[in-house]
Short mmCIF file of C-alpha atoms and ligand atoms in Angstrom, two decimals:
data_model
loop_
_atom_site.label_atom_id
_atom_site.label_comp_id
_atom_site.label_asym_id
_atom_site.label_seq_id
_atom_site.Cartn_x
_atom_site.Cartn_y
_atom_site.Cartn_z
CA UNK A 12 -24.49 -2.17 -2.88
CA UNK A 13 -22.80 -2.97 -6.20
CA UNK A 14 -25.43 -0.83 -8.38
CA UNK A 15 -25.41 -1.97 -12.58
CA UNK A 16 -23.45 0.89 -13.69
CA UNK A 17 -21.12 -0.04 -11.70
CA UNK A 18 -18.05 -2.41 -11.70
CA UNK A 19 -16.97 -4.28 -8.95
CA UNK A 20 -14.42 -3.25 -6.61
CA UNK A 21 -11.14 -5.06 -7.70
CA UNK A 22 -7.98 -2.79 -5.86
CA UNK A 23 -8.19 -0.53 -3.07
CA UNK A 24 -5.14 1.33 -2.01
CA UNK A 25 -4.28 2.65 1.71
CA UNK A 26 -2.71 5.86 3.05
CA UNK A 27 -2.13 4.92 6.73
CA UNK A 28 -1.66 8.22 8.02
CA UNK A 29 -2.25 9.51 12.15
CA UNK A 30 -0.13 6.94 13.52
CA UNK A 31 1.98 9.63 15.31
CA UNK A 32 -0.65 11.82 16.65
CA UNK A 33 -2.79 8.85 17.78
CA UNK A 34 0.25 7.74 19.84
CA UNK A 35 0.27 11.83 20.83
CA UNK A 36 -3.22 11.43 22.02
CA UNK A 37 -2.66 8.90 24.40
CA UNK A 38 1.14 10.85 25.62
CA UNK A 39 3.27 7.91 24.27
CA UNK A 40 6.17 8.31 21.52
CA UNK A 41 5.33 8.20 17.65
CA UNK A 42 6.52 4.53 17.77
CA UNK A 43 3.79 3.61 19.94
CA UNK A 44 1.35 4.50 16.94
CA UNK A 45 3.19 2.31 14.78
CA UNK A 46 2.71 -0.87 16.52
CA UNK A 47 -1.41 -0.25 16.81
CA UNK A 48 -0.73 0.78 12.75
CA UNK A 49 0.62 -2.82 12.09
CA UNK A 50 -2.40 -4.16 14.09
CA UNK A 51 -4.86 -1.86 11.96
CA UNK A 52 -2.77 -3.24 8.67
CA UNK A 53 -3.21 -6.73 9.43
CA UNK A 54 -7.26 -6.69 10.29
CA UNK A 55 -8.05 -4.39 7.37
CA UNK A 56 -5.76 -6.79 5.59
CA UNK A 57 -7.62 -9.67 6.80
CA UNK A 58 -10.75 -8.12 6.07
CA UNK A 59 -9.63 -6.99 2.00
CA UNK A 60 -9.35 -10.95 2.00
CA UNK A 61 -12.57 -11.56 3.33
CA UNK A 62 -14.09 -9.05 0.55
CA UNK A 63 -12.77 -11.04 -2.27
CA UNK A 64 -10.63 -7.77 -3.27
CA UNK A 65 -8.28 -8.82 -6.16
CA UNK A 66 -5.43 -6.13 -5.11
CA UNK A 67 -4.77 -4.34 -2.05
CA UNK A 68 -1.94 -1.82 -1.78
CA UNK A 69 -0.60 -0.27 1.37
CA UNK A 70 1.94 2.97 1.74
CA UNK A 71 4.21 1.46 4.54
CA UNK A 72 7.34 4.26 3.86
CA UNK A 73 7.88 6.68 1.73
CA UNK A 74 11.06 7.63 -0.30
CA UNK A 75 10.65 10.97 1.75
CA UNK A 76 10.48 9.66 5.33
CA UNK A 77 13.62 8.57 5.48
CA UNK A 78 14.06 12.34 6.95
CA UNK A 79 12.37 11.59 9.92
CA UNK A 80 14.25 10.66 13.21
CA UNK A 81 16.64 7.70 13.46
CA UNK A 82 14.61 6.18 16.49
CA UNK A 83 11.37 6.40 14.66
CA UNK A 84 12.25 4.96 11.12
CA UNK A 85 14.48 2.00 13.02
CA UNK A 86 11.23 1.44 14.56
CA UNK A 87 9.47 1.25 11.64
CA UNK A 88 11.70 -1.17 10.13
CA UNK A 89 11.74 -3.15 12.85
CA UNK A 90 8.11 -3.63 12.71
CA UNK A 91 8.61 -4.71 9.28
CA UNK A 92 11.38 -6.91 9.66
CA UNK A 93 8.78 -8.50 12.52
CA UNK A 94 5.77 -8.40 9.87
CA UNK A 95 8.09 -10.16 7.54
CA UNK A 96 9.61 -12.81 9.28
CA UNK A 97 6.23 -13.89 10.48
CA UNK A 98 5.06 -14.26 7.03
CA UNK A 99 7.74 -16.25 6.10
CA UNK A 100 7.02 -18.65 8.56
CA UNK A 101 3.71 -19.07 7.29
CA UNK A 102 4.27 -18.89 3.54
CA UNK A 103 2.39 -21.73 2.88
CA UNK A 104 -1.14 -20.67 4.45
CA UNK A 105 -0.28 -17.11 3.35
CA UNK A 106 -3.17 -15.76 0.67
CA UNK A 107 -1.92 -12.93 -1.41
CA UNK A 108 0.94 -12.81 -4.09
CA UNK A 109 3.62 -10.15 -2.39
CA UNK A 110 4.70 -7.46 -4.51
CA UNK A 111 6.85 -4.85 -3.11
CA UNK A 112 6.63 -1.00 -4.57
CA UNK A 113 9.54 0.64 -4.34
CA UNK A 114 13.48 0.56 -4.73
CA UNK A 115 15.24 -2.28 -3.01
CA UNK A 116 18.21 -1.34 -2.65
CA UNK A 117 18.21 1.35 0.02
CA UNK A 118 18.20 -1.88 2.32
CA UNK A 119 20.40 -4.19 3.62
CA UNK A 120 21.43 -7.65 2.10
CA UNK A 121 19.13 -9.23 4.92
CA UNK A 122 15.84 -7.44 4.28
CA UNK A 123 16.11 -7.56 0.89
CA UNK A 124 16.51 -11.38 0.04
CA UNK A 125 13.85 -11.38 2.68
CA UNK A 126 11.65 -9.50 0.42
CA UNK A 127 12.86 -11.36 -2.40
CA UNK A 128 12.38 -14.48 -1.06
CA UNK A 129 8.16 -13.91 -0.51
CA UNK A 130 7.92 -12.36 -3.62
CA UNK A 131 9.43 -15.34 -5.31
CA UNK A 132 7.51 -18.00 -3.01
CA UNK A 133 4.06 -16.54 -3.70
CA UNK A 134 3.85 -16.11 -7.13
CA UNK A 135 1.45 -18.54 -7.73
CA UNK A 136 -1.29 -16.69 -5.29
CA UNK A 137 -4.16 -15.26 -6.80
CA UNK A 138 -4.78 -11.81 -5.01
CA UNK A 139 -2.35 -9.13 -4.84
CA UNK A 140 -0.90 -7.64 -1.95
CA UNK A 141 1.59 -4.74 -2.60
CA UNK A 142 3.25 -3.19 0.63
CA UNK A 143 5.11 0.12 -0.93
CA UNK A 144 8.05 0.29 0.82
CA UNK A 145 11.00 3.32 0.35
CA UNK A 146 7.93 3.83 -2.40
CA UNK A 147 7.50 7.45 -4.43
CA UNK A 148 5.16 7.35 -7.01
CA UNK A 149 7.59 10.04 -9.31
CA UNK A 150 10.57 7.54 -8.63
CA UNK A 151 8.12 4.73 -9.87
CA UNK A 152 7.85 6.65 -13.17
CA UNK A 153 12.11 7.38 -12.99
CA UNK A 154 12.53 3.96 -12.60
CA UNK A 155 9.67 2.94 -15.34
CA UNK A 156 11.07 4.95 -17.60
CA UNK A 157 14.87 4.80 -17.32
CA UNK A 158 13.77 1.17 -17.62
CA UNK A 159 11.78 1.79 -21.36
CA UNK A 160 14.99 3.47 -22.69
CA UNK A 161 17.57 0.67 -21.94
CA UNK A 162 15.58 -1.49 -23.56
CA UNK A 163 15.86 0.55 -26.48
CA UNK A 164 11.97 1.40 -26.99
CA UNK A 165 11.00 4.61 -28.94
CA UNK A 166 7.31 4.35 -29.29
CA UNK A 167 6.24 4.42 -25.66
CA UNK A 168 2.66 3.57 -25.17
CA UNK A 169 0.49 3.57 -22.08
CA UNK A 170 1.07 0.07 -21.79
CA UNK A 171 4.35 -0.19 -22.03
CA UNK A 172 4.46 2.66 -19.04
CA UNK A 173 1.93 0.46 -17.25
CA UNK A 174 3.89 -2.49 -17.82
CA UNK A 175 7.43 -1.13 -16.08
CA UNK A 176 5.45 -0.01 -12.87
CA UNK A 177 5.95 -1.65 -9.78
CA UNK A 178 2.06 -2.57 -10.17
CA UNK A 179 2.41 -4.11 -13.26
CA UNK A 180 0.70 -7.43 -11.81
CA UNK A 181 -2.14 -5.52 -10.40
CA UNK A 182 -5.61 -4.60 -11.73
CA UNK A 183 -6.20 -0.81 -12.06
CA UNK A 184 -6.75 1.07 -9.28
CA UNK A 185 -10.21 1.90 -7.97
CA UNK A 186 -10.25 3.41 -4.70
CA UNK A 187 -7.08 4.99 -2.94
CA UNK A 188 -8.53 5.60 0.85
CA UNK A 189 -6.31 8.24 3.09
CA UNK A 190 -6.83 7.96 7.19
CA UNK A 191 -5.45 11.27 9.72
CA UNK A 192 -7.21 13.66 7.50
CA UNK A 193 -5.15 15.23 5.29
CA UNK A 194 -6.46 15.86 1.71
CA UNK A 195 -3.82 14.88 -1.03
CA UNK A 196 -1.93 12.19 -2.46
CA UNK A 197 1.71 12.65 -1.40
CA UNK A 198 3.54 11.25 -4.01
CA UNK A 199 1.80 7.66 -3.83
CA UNK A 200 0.73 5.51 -7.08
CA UNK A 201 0.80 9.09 -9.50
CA UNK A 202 -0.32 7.06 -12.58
CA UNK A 203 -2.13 4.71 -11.21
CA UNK A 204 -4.34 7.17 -9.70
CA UNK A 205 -5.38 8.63 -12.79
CA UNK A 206 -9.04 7.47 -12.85
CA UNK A 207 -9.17 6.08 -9.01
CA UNK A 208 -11.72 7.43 -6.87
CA UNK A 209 -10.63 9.24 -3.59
CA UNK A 210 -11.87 8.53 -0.07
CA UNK A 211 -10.23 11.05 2.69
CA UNK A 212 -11.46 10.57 6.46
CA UNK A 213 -10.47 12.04 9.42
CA UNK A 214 -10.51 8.63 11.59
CA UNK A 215 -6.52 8.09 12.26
CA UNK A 216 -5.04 4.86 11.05
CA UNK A 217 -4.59 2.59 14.18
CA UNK A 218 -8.80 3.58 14.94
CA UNK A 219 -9.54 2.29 10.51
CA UNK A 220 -11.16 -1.10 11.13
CA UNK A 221 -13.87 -3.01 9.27
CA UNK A 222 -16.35 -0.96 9.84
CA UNK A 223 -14.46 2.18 8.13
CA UNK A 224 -13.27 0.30 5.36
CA UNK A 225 -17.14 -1.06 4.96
CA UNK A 226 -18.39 2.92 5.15
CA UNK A 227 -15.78 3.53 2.99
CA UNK A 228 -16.55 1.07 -0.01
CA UNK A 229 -20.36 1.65 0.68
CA UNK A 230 -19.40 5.22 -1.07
CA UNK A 231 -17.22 3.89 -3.67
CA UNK A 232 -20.33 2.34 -4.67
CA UNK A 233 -22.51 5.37 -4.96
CA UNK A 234 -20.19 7.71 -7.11
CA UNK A 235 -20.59 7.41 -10.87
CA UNK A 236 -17.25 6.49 -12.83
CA UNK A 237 -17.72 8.14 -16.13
CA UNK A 238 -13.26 8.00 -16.71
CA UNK A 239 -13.54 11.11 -18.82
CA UNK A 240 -17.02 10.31 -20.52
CA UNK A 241 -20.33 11.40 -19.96
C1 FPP B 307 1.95 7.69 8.73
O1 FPP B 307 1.55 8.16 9.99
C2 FPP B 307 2.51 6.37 8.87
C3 FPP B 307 3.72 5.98 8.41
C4 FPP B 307 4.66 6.87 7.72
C5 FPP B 307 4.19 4.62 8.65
C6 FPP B 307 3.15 3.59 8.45
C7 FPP B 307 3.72 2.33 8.82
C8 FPP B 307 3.08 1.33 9.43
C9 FPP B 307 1.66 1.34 9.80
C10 FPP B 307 3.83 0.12 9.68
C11 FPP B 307 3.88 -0.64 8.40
C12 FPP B 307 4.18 -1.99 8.68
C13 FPP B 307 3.65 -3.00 7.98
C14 FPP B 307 3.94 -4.35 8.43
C15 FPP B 307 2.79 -2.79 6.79
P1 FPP B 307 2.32 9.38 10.63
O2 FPP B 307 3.46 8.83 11.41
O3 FPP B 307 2.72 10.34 9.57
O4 FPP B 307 1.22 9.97 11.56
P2 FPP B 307 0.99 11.49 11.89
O5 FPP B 307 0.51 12.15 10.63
O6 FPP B 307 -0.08 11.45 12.93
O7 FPP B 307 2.28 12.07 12.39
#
């Protein structure tokens, strides 16, 4: 219930976590998890659209899990690839702007003119979607900032900080939801955070459907914002 203190929902961010240990659970190999994570990404994606949501913002890989094993992050990127060609095929009926967080060029020539590509051929959709990929939110701020200084600017404002994010086309964040139950941020959307709300539950990622995400905004709606006032 939207209550009149209250603004609207406009950008919910995801930490899919308890992909592995759902695949654990049921004695198949981390990979396994993955696939039923994709499935989870695309109905709660489906469902964001549903909502109205203006942004939605996913943590697909981190800068850091490149450490884990070959097999698993080949499968990963696999699924991706798979995710990505799909969407290309259907660029036309696809809803959301694409917007990838994160530095392109850890990948190959391929994937990222693939990437390229849907960013370019949606910019004229409405709602956001931004799938961080090889995404760290302190390399965001590198990058952001690195950025600032070659083009020579000395009084940095918020704004200008905002503005050389990988979110700059996105509304401010609201709500960052984390699945598996863990209780921190790990490195994902540092600034952007500043004045979200948090929403932790233990329900592993490929179990989050509409009904979680529905729970979970149900709550966003009965904190109190105040962003530093009273
Ligand atoms: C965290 O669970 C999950 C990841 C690091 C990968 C998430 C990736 C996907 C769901 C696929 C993304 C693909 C698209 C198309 C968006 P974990 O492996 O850390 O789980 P655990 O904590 O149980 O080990």
């Amino acid at each position: 219930m939207v209550t009149a203190e209250q603004a609207p929902l406009r950008h919910v961010a995801f930490i899919m976590d308890g992909n592995g240990r759902w695949a654990k659970k049921r004695g198949m190999p981390r990979e396994y998890g993955h696939r039923f994570g994709v499935k989870a990404f695309q109905d709660i994606l489906s469902h964001c659209d549903r909502l109205g949501l203006e942004a939605v913002t996913f943590y697909a890989f981190s800068t850091e899990n490149w450490k884990r094993p070959k097999k698993e992050v080949d499968a990963i990127m696999k699924l991706m690839d798979r995710y990505l060609a799909e969407c290309e095929k259907k660029i036309d009926e696809y809803r959301f702007r694409i917007c990838f967080l994160g530095d392109k060029a850890a990948f190959d020539e391929k994937r990222r003119s693939r990437m390229e590509r849907l960013e370019q051929h949606t910019l004229d959709r409405q709602r956001i979607l931004n799938i961080a990929l090889n995404y760290g939110g302190r390399d965001e701020l590198v990058h952001a900032f690195r950025q600032l200084s070659e083009a020579g600017l000395k009084q940095i404002t918020e704004s200008d900080i905002a503005g050389a994010l990988y979110t700059a086309a996105s509304p401010e964040l609201d709500l960052i939801i984390r699945t598996g139950g863990d209780l921190r941020i790990s490195n994902f959307l540092l600034w952007q955070a500043a004045y979200a709300e948090l929403y932790f539950t233990d329900v592993l990622w490929p179990d989050f459907g509409k009904e979680q995400l529905d729970a979970a905004i149900a709550e966003f709606y009965t904190r109190k914002r105040r962003f530093g006032g009273v």
